[in-house]
Amino acid sequence: MKPLFVGLLLITTSFAHSNDRPKVGLALGGGSARGIAHVGVLEWLEENQIPVDFVAGTSMGGLVGGSFATGMSGGEIRTFLRETDWGLVFLGEAPYGLKSFRRKEDRREFPVKLAIGLRGGVKFPSGLDPAHQIGLLLSRIALPYSELSDFDQLPTPFRCVATDMQSAEAVVLADGSLSQALLATMAIPGVFPPVRRDGRVLSDGGLLDNVPADVIPRERVDIVIAVDVGAISETETLDSALTAASQAIDVMMAASTRRALESADIVIAPDVRGVGSFDWRRSDAIADLGRVAAEAHRDALEAYRLDDAEWAVYQKSRRSKKRSYNQSPAFVEVSGVDDLQKEQIEKRLSPFVGMPLDLPEWHDELTAITGTERFESLRYEETEMDGAQGLLVPTKEKNYAPPFLRFNIGISNETDDVDFNFGARLAALDVGKTGAELRFQGDIGARLGVGAEYYYPLIGRALFVAPRAFTFREYVSEFEGDDLIASRRDRRAAVGIDLGVATPRNAELRLGYQIGDVESSIRVGDPGLPQSEGREEFFRARFVYDGHNAALIPTRGLRTVASIEWYEDAPEAERTFGLGLVGFSAFVPRGARDSIYFLGRAGASFGGSPPSFYDLNLGGPFQLSSFALDEFRGDNLLYGGLGYLREVSRLPDILGGPVYLTGLVEAGSVFDDINDAEYRVSVGGGLLLSSAIGPMYAIVSGGTGGDVKFYFTIGRFFDRTR
């Protein structure tokens, strides 16, 4: 009888503790990165044994509140946010390494981040960021609770708030997909796409109810604590469009926030002045601001402190409802796409069936699917079918593309004049066959031209054939020693065809033939210099391996391009000849912020002496930087460079990436005979940065026999291999 009596006593005590004490509700407001301060408030409440029986959140408060509701402690949420790769979360596209090979080409050659869709007319994306990465982060948090009927069944009952953009109403989300609800409450208009749910179009709840103290049901709690992190910054300067927009949103939300706070009994307002909306990487420091703010309300909060026995009961209740996902999915089901795409994606994800779920690999594969540029985002949830547990992958197709139009902006002072170039590439997918692509592109400015290529897979998607046609003209500087003596205009119009084999992401080998007409004429300068005009015909082999981790400024990986061309006919050529060229750029990380990089080029002519029109060239930024662009020309080339990158800052998320300091030592020579090679050395350094309109650099360089030169350029660099 004694064990039974003790058990009944414990049950009775637990019931009494759980029902007699005051119930506490916690409302967590939105505020972008400032919302990380909620974590410190939660930590302080836990350390002081103050329970949270109901939690509601908006925007970032929804993320923190939802994480807490799933059973995570404040300390676990702090660690989770610290370890989150915010650069990846706000990258706004698939990481370069996970893109398909042809999409890598598009991103490198046309690096303006914004792509325009042409599906049903000219359309823009519904947000600067498709929310794929934030969706994966939320899916990871919510996965164990995918099949709950409502959010009251979470370890801590939970609500979040979104805004119906059609009816201008605040919508309280209390059931359904938890990850989708969290995505909706965080869908900042113009930044993330709205979420379509139950016939509504939902965006960030902060527009109408930024601190949802009024959402917590008073019949279920005795006290409501609100945490307001949306205070209008007094120190954040309005010197950028994003900062000004963020501040404007804070101002608009201030009135509704004041009304909502009337429903709170205690208001904690962490001092987040000086914390920017995009300071995600300062998570520990921001969380500490929440701890300080909670401590300032100790006298009021301690009235709800539990004794050790009551706290143990509270903790036990939360733990009993906490779930974890440690299964091997019996199947993967894809939704949101047509039958053919559903079959293709499910086949691609089939290696995960029947295996313990490796989340990093799973996330990478889902992200790689978006790297084809067909899909905006993918999430995942647990689901049941015929008594078996599997994974459901809701897939959101891009409603504006393909076809899509990408752009390139080039501005440089590499020549005596400032050169400007604007380019665009239109890519239409599945033209004539699944996997086939039709590309059109054009350039205007320093380079003027148009071209097209039709890429047609033959066997699976590895073997392909690619006919092409193009015409362009560009200007080339002619030097005699260090002196600029002429400007030459080169024109080429040609058709060709390649047979090739490619891997899905990293490599491509092409064997091809090209025939056309070329003309090289002196535009300004000595008319006695060599000029060429006539037919051109050659065979070529070209191999590309791209293992870089970024399109604009990589910090890891190897990229190499090797080509051999055999000319059967060329203007002014006395006989057939060949050209071989190989180039590489390799980056080796040295810690979290530093990388060493190696650049190299080597080229040679063989079988005959080619006309000057086909000279190899060296000179200009990242190819002997203290010399003029293409200053050295000849039949053979050797070049090497050793550089160092250090990340020193970042542009605001979504608008760009890291800012680097770089230093570079280069040596190289162009020569007709190896015995006559004269090697020049350049030493330089400056700033490199990744921006939404492409890579930028500003460098100063000097060297043996060269001038001290300053370059400012927007556009591609590092890889100068043709």
XYZ file of C-alpha atoms in Angstrom:
722
model
C 0.000 0.000 0.000
C 2.875 2.386 0.739
C 4.091 2.696 -2.898
C 0.507 3.277 -4.020
C 0.038 5.949 -1.362
C 3.260 7.714 -2.360
C 2.268 7.611 -6.028
C -1.164 9.063 -5.295
C 0.459 11.772 -3.170
C 2.824 12.747 -6.010
C -0.030 12.858 -8.502
C -2.116 14.932 -6.160
C 0.806 17.270 -5.451
C 1.568 17.657 -9.157
C -2.067 18.392 -9.919
C -2.218 20.936 -7.164
C 1.002 22.611 -8.231
C -0.003 22.720 -11.868
C -3.457 24.141 -11.203
C -3.058 26.408 -8.182
C -0.155 28.561 -9.273
C -0.686 31.621 -11.524
C -0.341 30.862 -15.233
C 2.082 33.008 -17.238
C 1.745 34.022 -20.883
C 4.659 35.449 -22.876
C 4.291 37.627 -25.990
C 7.427 38.073 -28.127
C 7.486 40.915 -30.641
C 9.044 41.287 -34.060
C 12.154 43.299 -34.776
C 14.418 41.416 -37.214
C 17.807 40.723 -35.586
C 16.738 42.689 -32.519
C 14.352 39.813 -31.786
C 17.306 37.695 -30.698
C 17.029 39.589 -27.385
C 14.015 37.339 -26.636
C 16.467 34.501 -26.087
C 18.075 36.281 -23.152
C 14.656 36.934 -21.588
C 13.814 33.224 -21.842
C 17.157 32.275 -20.290
C 16.585 34.653 -17.365
C 13.059 33.314 -16.775
C 14.334 29.726 -16.767
C 17.232 30.481 -14.442
C 14.831 32.164 -12.028
C 12.277 29.341 -12.271
C 9.540 31.470 -13.769
C 7.310 29.313 -15.985
C 5.895 30.155 -19.396
C 2.540 28.427 -19.874
C 1.562 30.041 -23.155
C 3.704 31.793 -25.762
C 2.771 33.943 -28.745
C 5.105 35.548 -31.230
C 5.298 37.696 -34.324
C 8.038 37.632 -36.955
C 11.376 37.011 -35.201
C 9.414 36.685 -31.979
C 7.508 33.910 -33.744
C 10.732 32.077 -34.560
C 12.039 32.317 -30.990
C 8.627 31.624 -29.455
C 7.962 28.710 -31.795
C 11.359 27.206 -31.005
C 10.652 27.505 -27.274
C 7.186 26.004 -27.772
C 8.730 22.860 -29.297
C 10.594 22.232 -26.046
C 13.894 24.001 -26.683
C 15.380 25.895 -23.758
C 16.649 29.454 -24.005
C 20.226 28.163 -23.959
C 19.490 25.710 -26.779
C 17.939 28.477 -28.876
C 21.011 30.653 -28.224
C 23.299 27.880 -29.475
C 21.042 27.241 -32.456
C 21.145 30.912 -33.513
C 24.897 31.187 -32.915
C 25.567 28.168 -35.131
C 23.199 29.287 -37.897
C 24.980 30.325 -41.085
C 23.231 33.662 -41.605
C 25.137 34.295 -44.803
C 23.535 31.149 -46.213
C 20.091 31.899 -44.756
C 19.976 35.284 -46.508
C 21.941 34.327 -49.617
C 18.742 34.529 -51.645
C 19.676 31.666 -53.970
C 21.221 28.220 -53.937
C 24.894 28.324 -52.912
C 27.139 28.358 -55.963
C 28.517 24.892 -55.205
C 25.007 23.380 -55.264
C 23.896 24.963 -58.543
C 23.738 22.915 -61.705
C 26.661 23.447 -64.080
C 24.795 25.615 -66.580
C 23.275 27.756 -63.829
C 26.812 28.247 -62.510
C 27.774 29.554 -65.943
C 24.848 31.986 -65.857
C 25.754 33.206 -62.356
C 29.444 33.732 -63.218
C 28.975 35.370 -66.588
C 25.884 37.420 -65.698
C 26.362 38.140 -61.998
C 23.658 40.736 -61.301
C 21.655 39.043 -58.565
C 18.204 40.062 -59.746
C 16.810 37.861 -62.512
C 13.650 38.785 -64.409
C 11.144 36.094 -65.307
C 9.351 35.951 -68.637
C 6.661 33.387 -67.866
C 3.449 34.960 -69.113
C 5.079 38.366 -69.523
C 7.773 40.346 -67.750
C 7.660 39.459 -64.040
C 9.839 40.048 -61.007
C 10.273 37.731 -58.024
C 7.810 38.328 -55.196
C 10.697 38.874 -52.785
C 14.403 39.576 -52.761
C 14.890 36.200 -51.067
C 12.813 33.115 -52.015
C 12.868 32.002 -48.328
C 14.181 28.542 -49.168
C 16.918 28.549 -46.537
C 14.748 30.066 -43.812
C 12.136 27.448 -44.751
C 14.669 24.649 -44.200
C 15.632 26.138 -40.844
C 11.975 26.250 -39.762
C 11.323 22.746 -41.119
C 14.147 21.436 -38.966
C 12.628 23.024 -35.853
C 9.079 21.854 -36.581
C 9.750 18.364 -38.034
C 8.920 16.298 -34.900
C 5.563 18.085 -34.595
C 4.408 17.776 -38.202
C 1.282 15.773 -37.399
C -0.075 17.735 -34.446
C -3.714 18.721 -34.857
C -3.151 22.116 -33.202
C -0.429 24.138 -31.491
C -1.927 23.546 -28.029
C -0.338 20.082 -28.186
C 3.185 21.494 -28.268
C 5.241 21.316 -25.040
C 4.147 24.943 -24.549
C 0.917 26.092 -26.260
C 1.757 28.546 -29.041
C 0.260 31.122 -31.395
C 1.824 33.291 -34.068
C 0.448 36.203 -36.054
C 0.515 36.914 -39.789
C -1.074 39.611 -41.934
C -3.626 38.792 -44.630
C -2.440 41.010 -47.466
C -5.819 40.855 -49.252
C -8.171 41.658 -46.376
C -5.693 43.742 -44.301
C -6.476 41.624 -41.240
C -4.257 40.131 -38.565
C -4.508 36.329 -38.674
C -3.761 34.213 -35.603
C -2.258 30.853 -36.614
C -3.091 28.080 -34.156
C -2.973 24.848 -36.138
C -1.810 23.215 -39.359
C 1.797 23.117 -40.493
C 4.006 24.674 -37.813
C 6.870 25.370 -40.229
C 4.495 27.051 -42.676
C 2.980 29.157 -39.875
C 6.437 30.310 -38.773
C 7.319 31.094 -42.383
C 4.163 33.196 -42.729
C 4.766 35.264 -39.593
C 8.304 36.048 -40.844
C 7.412 36.824 -44.484
C 8.542 40.464 -44.600
C 6.890 42.027 -47.683
C 9.338 42.624 -50.485
C 12.006 40.527 -48.777
C 10.322 37.095 -48.552
C 7.418 35.876 -50.725
C 4.005 35.745 -49.059
C 2.712 32.384 -47.871
C -0.537 31.043 -49.337
C -2.476 29.198 -46.653
C -6.187 28.397 -46.348
C -7.051 30.710 -49.222
C -5.193 33.643 -47.672
C -2.046 35.462 -48.775
C -0.026 35.897 -45.585
C 2.935 38.123 -44.776
C 4.759 39.352 -41.692
C 2.406 39.722 -38.741
C 4.313 42.744 -37.483
C 2.476 44.950 -39.966
C -0.674 44.797 -37.804
C 0.278 43.172 -34.488
C 3.968 43.327 -33.756
C 3.827 42.370 -30.050
C 0.892 39.943 -29.804
C 0.044 40.353 -26.127
C -3.612 40.599 -27.167
C -3.437 37.149 -28.771
C -2.814 35.278 -25.525
C -6.196 34.046 -24.200
C -6.891 35.620 -20.824
C -9.032 32.673 -19.739
C -5.909 30.495 -19.865
C -3.365 32.751 -18.181
C -3.255 35.027 -15.163
C -0.397 37.268 -16.207
C 0.889 38.413 -19.622
C 4.515 39.407 -20.062
C 5.296 41.212 -23.321
C 8.780 41.688 -24.764
C 9.034 44.620 -27.172
C 12.196 44.763 -29.308
C 10.774 46.976 -32.032
C 11.837 50.264 -30.495
C 12.663 52.894 -33.080
C 16.437 53.179 -33.203
C 17.901 56.509 -32.151
C 21.407 55.676 -33.340
C 20.933 53.732 -36.570
C 21.701 56.121 -39.418
C 19.404 56.213 -42.438
C 22.226 56.011 -44.962
C 20.978 53.032 -46.955
C 17.698 52.073 -48.584
C 17.348 48.944 -46.464
C 18.036 50.773 -43.216
C 15.591 53.528 -44.114
C 12.936 50.988 -45.111
C 13.422 49.089 -41.861
C 13.108 52.296 -39.854
C 9.972 53.285 -41.773
C 8.367 49.932 -40.991
C 9.207 50.405 -37.290
C 7.506 53.805 -37.341
C 4.376 52.429 -39.042
C 4.117 49.584 -36.526
C 4.577 51.787 -33.464
C 0.886 52.714 -33.067
C -0.408 49.129 -33.320
C 2.319 48.002 -30.933
C 1.214 50.518 -28.318
C -2.372 49.235 -28.578
C -1.284 45.595 -28.238
C 0.869 46.370 -25.205
C -2.223 47.563 -23.360
C -3.059 43.860 -23.008
C 0.191 43.162 -21.150
C 0.736 43.268 -17.390
C 4.523 43.541 -17.605
C 6.387 45.017 -20.571
C 10.085 44.225 -21.002
C 11.793 46.470 -23.546
C 15.458 45.485 -24.073
C 17.718 48.387 -24.962
C 18.330 47.446 -28.584
C 19.363 50.910 -29.711
C 22.429 50.509 -31.883
C 21.394 47.000 -32.961
C 20.814 46.956 -36.704
C 18.027 45.004 -38.365
C 20.629 42.787 -40.040
C 22.995 42.171 -37.101
C 22.260 38.445 -37.024
C 25.880 37.514 -36.426
C 25.874 39.382 -33.083
C 23.422 36.875 -31.635
C 25.172 36.331 -28.290
C 25.544 40.038 -27.585
C 21.930 40.745 -28.568
C 20.643 37.870 -26.427
C 22.533 39.333 -23.465
C 20.532 42.565 -23.867
C 17.402 40.551 -23.147
C 18.909 39.155 -19.955
C 19.761 42.664 -18.770
C 16.227 43.864 -19.484
C 14.620 40.946 -17.640
C 16.868 41.527 -14.639
C 15.624 45.114 -14.494
C 12.112 43.720 -13.882
C 13.200 41.218 -11.249
C 10.925 42.587 -8.521
C 7.804 42.235 -10.661
C 8.762 38.883 -12.186
C 9.794 37.106 -8.997
C 6.172 37.126 -7.836
C 5.713 34.209 -10.287
C 8.781 32.257 -9.279
C 8.171 28.553 -8.548
C 9.770 26.624 -5.720
C 11.984 23.679 -6.602
C 9.173 21.117 -6.456
C 6.835 23.207 -8.613
C 9.628 23.908 -11.097
C 10.387 20.197 -11.384
C 6.723 19.488 -12.155
C 6.676 22.232 -14.794
C 9.844 20.972 -16.443
C 8.625 17.377 -16.370
C 5.396 18.393 -18.097
C 7.318 20.107 -20.926
C 9.709 17.208 -21.327
C 6.864 14.706 -21.506
C 5.476 16.460 -24.598
C 8.803 17.050 -26.314
C 9.401 15.012 -29.452
C 12.435 14.212 -31.544
C 12.785 12.852 -35.057
C 15.104 9.872 -35.265
C 13.431 7.788 -37.947
C 14.407 6.496 -41.342
C 11.705 7.739 -43.732
C 9.881 4.887 -45.456
C 9.089 7.115 -48.443
C 9.390 10.660 -49.774
C 6.325 12.325 -51.258
C 6.581 15.574 -53.226
C 3.678 18.015 -53.548
C 3.050 21.275 -55.375
C 4.366 20.263 -58.831
C 3.074 18.383 -61.869
C 3.340 14.602 -62.164
C 6.539 14.618 -64.244
C 8.414 16.937 -61.878
C 7.052 15.036 -58.879
C 8.461 11.804 -60.300
C 11.833 13.377 -61.091
C 12.245 14.967 -57.640
C 11.113 11.837 -55.783
C 13.632 9.808 -57.793
C 16.353 12.292 -56.894
C 15.462 12.052 -53.195
C 15.089 8.263 -53.184
C 18.593 7.629 -51.700
C 17.264 9.057 -48.411
C 14.470 6.467 -48.191
C 15.102 3.775 -45.593
C 18.164 5.560 -44.236
C 18.610 7.560 -40.998
C 17.963 11.170 -41.987
C 21.223 13.101 -42.308
C 19.909 16.670 -42.083
C 22.928 18.482 -43.605
C 22.934 16.154 -46.630
C 19.141 16.331 -46.872
C 19.205 20.130 -46.817
C 21.966 20.199 -49.443
C 19.985 17.964 -51.787
C 16.805 20.006 -51.398
C 18.845 23.159 -52.026
C 20.502 21.617 -55.084
C 17.029 21.098 -56.542
C 16.457 24.855 -56.272
C 19.866 25.263 -57.927
C 18.249 24.287 -61.239
C 16.396 27.670 -61.047
C 13.010 25.980 -61.584
C 11.843 26.115 -57.983
C 11.600 28.907 -55.460
C 11.727 26.829 -52.294
C 11.241 23.403 -50.745
C 10.234 22.542 -47.173
C 9.655 19.202 -45.499
C 7.381 17.646 -42.893
C 6.701 14.196 -41.501
C 3.659 12.421 -42.926
C 1.968 9.027 -42.820
C 0.837 6.807 -45.677
C -0.616 3.309 -45.315
C 0.672 3.091 -41.760
C 4.239 4.027 -42.739
C 6.054 7.219 -41.722
C 7.727 9.259 -44.429
C 8.585 12.803 -45.457
C 6.370 15.215 -47.351
C 8.216 17.834 -49.415
C 5.977 20.822 -50.285
C 7.557 22.394 -53.364
C 6.970 25.933 -54.580
C 7.588 26.448 -58.279
C 8.712 29.830 -59.539
C 5.600 31.511 -60.911
C 7.626 34.048 -62.896
C 10.297 31.861 -64.530
C 11.675 30.126 -66.540
C 12.351 31.616 -69.043
C 14.552 34.022 -67.118
C 16.720 36.964 -68.020
C 20.023 37.612 -66.253
C 22.284 40.657 -66.556
C 25.897 41.699 -66.452
C 27.186 45.191 -65.733
C 30.833 45.938 -66.439
C 32.574 49.202 -65.573
C 36.353 49.522 -65.571
C 39.258 51.879 -66.015
C 41.555 49.120 -67.259
C 42.269 51.101 -70.437
C 42.980 54.816 -70.766
C 39.216 55.379 -70.969
C 36.502 54.193 -68.607
C 34.827 51.269 -70.341
C 31.189 50.362 -69.815
C 29.475 47.178 -70.890
C 25.965 45.866 -70.364
C 24.976 42.301 -71.171
C 21.905 40.108 -70.860
C 21.227 36.394 -71.282
C 17.824 34.834 -71.849
C 17.568 31.145 -70.919
C 14.512 29.113 -71.883
C 14.341 25.598 -70.421
C 12.810 22.387 -71.791
C 12.616 23.711 -75.345
C 11.804 20.692 -77.490
C 12.750 18.192 -74.785
C 13.045 17.985 -71.016
C 16.520 19.232 -70.136
C 17.064 21.085 -73.428
C 17.896 24.797 -73.222
C 17.856 27.694 -75.633
C 20.079 30.653 -74.765
C 20.170 34.093 -76.336
C 22.558 36.761 -75.183
C 23.663 40.214 -76.154
C 26.234 42.832 -75.159
C 26.349 46.548 -75.700
C 29.176 48.936 -74.869
C 32.881 48.151 -75.086
C 31.814 44.806 -76.527
C 28.915 44.728 -78.971
C 27.408 41.432 -80.042
C 24.640 38.845 -80.023
C 24.643 35.068 -79.872
C 22.557 31.949 -79.355
C 23.113 28.328 -78.338
C 20.772 25.342 -78.259
C 21.761 22.740 -75.678
C 20.170 19.343 -76.397
C 20.755 16.295 -74.147
C 21.166 13.010 -76.025
C 21.532 10.154 -73.539
C 20.167 10.919 -70.113
C 21.574 14.340 -69.315
C 25.287 13.568 -69.449
C 25.836 13.550 -73.242
C 24.710 16.562 -75.237
C 24.992 18.375 -78.541
C 25.079 22.179 -78.709
C 24.909 24.148 -81.989
C 25.633 27.880 -81.702
C 25.892 31.103 -83.703
C 27.205 34.523 -82.741
C 28.714 37.784 -83.893
C 30.573 40.440 -81.925
C 33.075 43.243 -82.168
C 35.422 44.594 -79.505
C 38.409 46.926 -79.247
C 41.935 45.801 -78.387
C 44.932 47.982 -77.466
C 48.239 47.540 -79.317
C 51.530 48.227 -77.514
C 55.113 48.654 -78.571
C 57.138 48.130 -75.445
C 55.292 50.125 -72.788
C 53.811 52.569 -75.303
C 50.240 52.382 -76.546
C 50.475 52.824 -80.314
C 47.054 51.849 -81.653
C 43.518 50.696 -80.968
C 42.413 47.687 -82.986
C 38.848 46.624 -83.764
C 38.267 42.872 -83.874
C 35.108 41.402 -85.341
C 34.024 37.775 -85.537
C 30.872 36.125 -86.902
C 30.640 32.346 -86.735
C 28.565 29.216 -86.366
C 29.653 26.052 -84.636
C 28.587 22.858 -82.954
C 29.857 20.962 -79.916
C 29.421 17.386 -78.770
C 29.977 17.132 -75.046
C 29.606 15.331 -71.767
C 28.832 17.022 -68.461
C 28.393 16.215 -64.809
C 25.350 17.702 -63.045
C 27.311 20.337 -61.112
C 31.053 20.639 -61.650
C 32.505 19.682 -65.032
C 31.995 19.768 -68.779
C 34.031 18.498 -71.747
C 33.264 19.691 -75.281
C 34.611 18.637 -78.679
C 33.564 21.026 -81.417
C 33.902 22.655 -84.808
C 33.498 26.326 -85.733
C 33.552 28.215 -89.029
C 33.127 31.905 -89.621
C 34.524 35.207 -90.749
C 36.949 37.444 -88.854
C 38.230 40.952 -89.386
C 40.911 42.860 -87.516
C 41.469 46.506 -88.451
C 43.295 49.480 -86.973
C 40.783 52.012 -85.640
C 43.223 54.592 -84.210
C 47.002 54.620 -84.637
C 49.597 53.355 -87.095
C 47.766 52.067 -90.224
C 50.865 50.058 -91.104
C 50.259 47.594 -88.268
C 49.101 44.076 -89.251
C 45.435 43.811 -90.216
C 43.497 40.673 -91.070
C 40.274 39.698 -92.779
C 38.973 36.390 -94.005
C 37.627 32.959 -93.204
C 38.315 31.116 -89.963
C 37.840 27.384 -89.415
C 38.964 25.304 -86.443
C 38.332 22.252 -84.300
C 38.508 22.514 -80.542
C 38.448 20.592 -77.284
C 37.505 22.458 -74.112
C 37.324 21.201 -70.521
C 35.965 23.131 -67.546
C 36.019 22.052 -63.914
C 34.370 24.424 -61.442
C 34.748 23.572 -57.772
C 34.606 27.122 -56.407
C 32.284 27.807 -53.498
C 31.138 31.195 -54.819
C 30.563 32.782 -58.194
C 31.922 36.221 -57.405
C 34.714 35.969 -54.837
C 35.410 32.359 -53.829
C 37.239 31.417 -50.656
C 37.486 27.687 -51.288
C 37.885 25.339 -54.229
C 39.521 24.966 -57.647
C 38.368 26.147 -61.044
C 40.283 25.252 -64.185
C 39.680 25.782 -67.890
C 41.756 24.017 -70.553
C 41.344 24.300 -74.323
C 43.086 23.175 -77.509
C 42.172 24.700 -80.874
C 43.429 23.466 -84.252
C 43.016 26.006 -87.063
C 42.494 24.619 -90.540
C 42.062 28.112 -91.934
C 42.679 31.623 -90.599
C 43.345 35.060 -92.138
C 46.990 35.666 -93.012
C 47.957 32.151 -91.818
C 50.592 30.459 -94.009
C 49.648 26.995 -92.757
C 47.594 25.213 -90.140
C 48.463 25.823 -86.508
C 47.257 25.083 -82.997
C 46.744 26.989 -79.753
C 46.656 25.473 -76.278
C 45.703 27.348 -73.120
C 45.102 26.307 -69.514
C 44.233 28.469 -66.529
C 43.254 27.872 -62.944
C 42.307 29.674 -59.755
C 42.545 27.794 -56.457
C 41.452 29.041 -53.028
C 42.490 27.463 -49.738
C 40.772 28.658 -46.517
C 43.002 29.516 -43.584
C 40.489 29.912 -40.785
C 37.033 31.444 -40.741
C 37.983 34.772 -42.380
C 41.159 34.158 -44.373
C 42.100 32.369 -47.595
C 45.197 31.951 -49.726
C 44.658 31.872 -53.468
C 46.772 30.747 -56.412
C 46.298 31.946 -59.992
C 47.944 30.415 -63.033
C 47.880 30.548 -66.836
C 49.968 28.822 -69.459
C 49.579 28.885 -73.226
C 51.444 27.843 -76.338
C 51.113 27.771 -80.110
C 52.215 24.745 -82.086
C 52.328 23.369 -85.624
C 53.036 26.770 -87.131
C 53.300 30.453 -86.288
C 49.795 31.982 -85.849
C 48.963 35.483 -87.161
C 49.092 38.307 -84.618
C 45.286 38.251 -84.400
C 45.690 34.999 -82.418
C 48.396 36.172 -80.030
C 48.135 35.173 -76.393
C 48.083 38.151 -74.053
C 48.986 39.214 -70.550
C 48.576 42.429 -68.578
C 45.901 44.092 -66.470
C 44.194 43.270 -63.170
C 44.996 39.776 -61.891
C 47.230 39.105 -64.906
C 50.220 41.379 -64.102
C 48.303 44.220 -62.509
C 50.978 46.914 -62.814
C 50.871 46.704 -66.614
C 48.219 47.827 -69.073
C 45.468 45.511 -70.211
C 46.846 43.005 -72.771
C 50.146 44.912 -72.921
C 52.147 41.766 -73.692
C 51.310 39.620 -76.719
C 52.995 36.624 -78.268
C 52.909 32.935 -79.146
C 53.517 31.554 -75.640
C 52.536 32.581 -72.114
C 53.394 31.746 -68.515
C 51.819 33.430 -65.496
C 51.459 32.758 -61.768
C 50.012 34.676 -58.856
C 49.878 34.188 -55.083
C 47.334 36.158 -53.076
C 45.729 36.503 -49.674
C 42.105 37.324 -48.814
C 40.837 38.511 -45.458
C 37.192 39.258 -44.740
C 36.971 42.641 -43.021
C 33.290 43.549 -43.309
C 29.984 42.680 -44.972
C 27.406 44.465 -47.037
C 23.841 44.278 -45.667
C 22.326 40.834 -46.162
C 20.402 40.444 -49.419
C 22.282 43.386 -50.980
C 25.606 41.599 -51.026
C 28.189 39.561 -49.210
C 31.622 39.873 -47.647
C 34.119 42.682 -48.156
C 37.746 41.521 -48.403
C 41.201 42.984 -48.217
C 43.561 41.330 -50.668
C 47.254 41.314 -51.443
C 48.705 39.738 -54.590
C 52.174 38.961 -55.950
C 52.334 38.065 -59.666
C 54.971 37.062 -62.181
C 54.660 36.269 -65.849
C 55.909 36.553 -69.389
C 54.666 36.350 -72.971
C 57.297 35.216 -75.496
C 57.874 33.668 -78.891
C 60.851 31.617 -77.712
C 61.407 30.325 -74.163
C 65.002 31.535 -74.290
C 63.770 35.081 -74.851
C 61.258 35.067 -71.997
C 61.416 38.188 -69.826
C 59.511 37.828 -66.575
C 57.787 40.791 -64.979
C 56.666 41.021 -61.365
C 53.725 42.944 -59.919
C 52.756 43.519 -56.298
C 49.416 45.004 -55.374
C 46.478 45.048 -53.027
C 43.106 46.581 -52.332
C 39.461 45.849 -51.619
C 37.190 43.215 -53.156
C 33.489 42.931 -52.462
C 30.480 40.909 -53.543
C 27.482 43.055 -54.355
C 24.038 42.481 -55.787
C 25.183 43.944 -59.126
C 28.333 41.842 -59.327
C 31.867 41.674 -57.961
C 33.761 44.920 -57.427
C 37.397 45.662 -56.793
C 39.618 48.647 -56.183
C 43.333 47.810 -56.227
C 46.675 49.585 -56.492
C 49.626 47.795 -58.048
C 53.245 48.431 -58.974
C 56.091 46.285 -60.233
C 59.299 45.802 -62.163
C 59.171 47.849 -65.341
C 55.523 48.748 -64.859
C 53.682 51.807 -63.669
C 51.841 52.273 -60.415
C 48.259 51.649 -61.459
C 44.892 52.058 -59.773
C 41.981 49.974 -60.972
C 38.298 50.184 -60.122
C 36.115 47.589 -61.767
C 32.653 46.124 -61.548
C 32.561 42.757 -63.241
C 34.340 39.422 -63.437
C 37.916 38.907 -62.308
C 40.315 36.150 -61.150
C 39.520 33.913 -64.129
C 40.802 35.492 -67.359
C 40.982 32.239 -69.310
C 39.180 32.463 -72.630
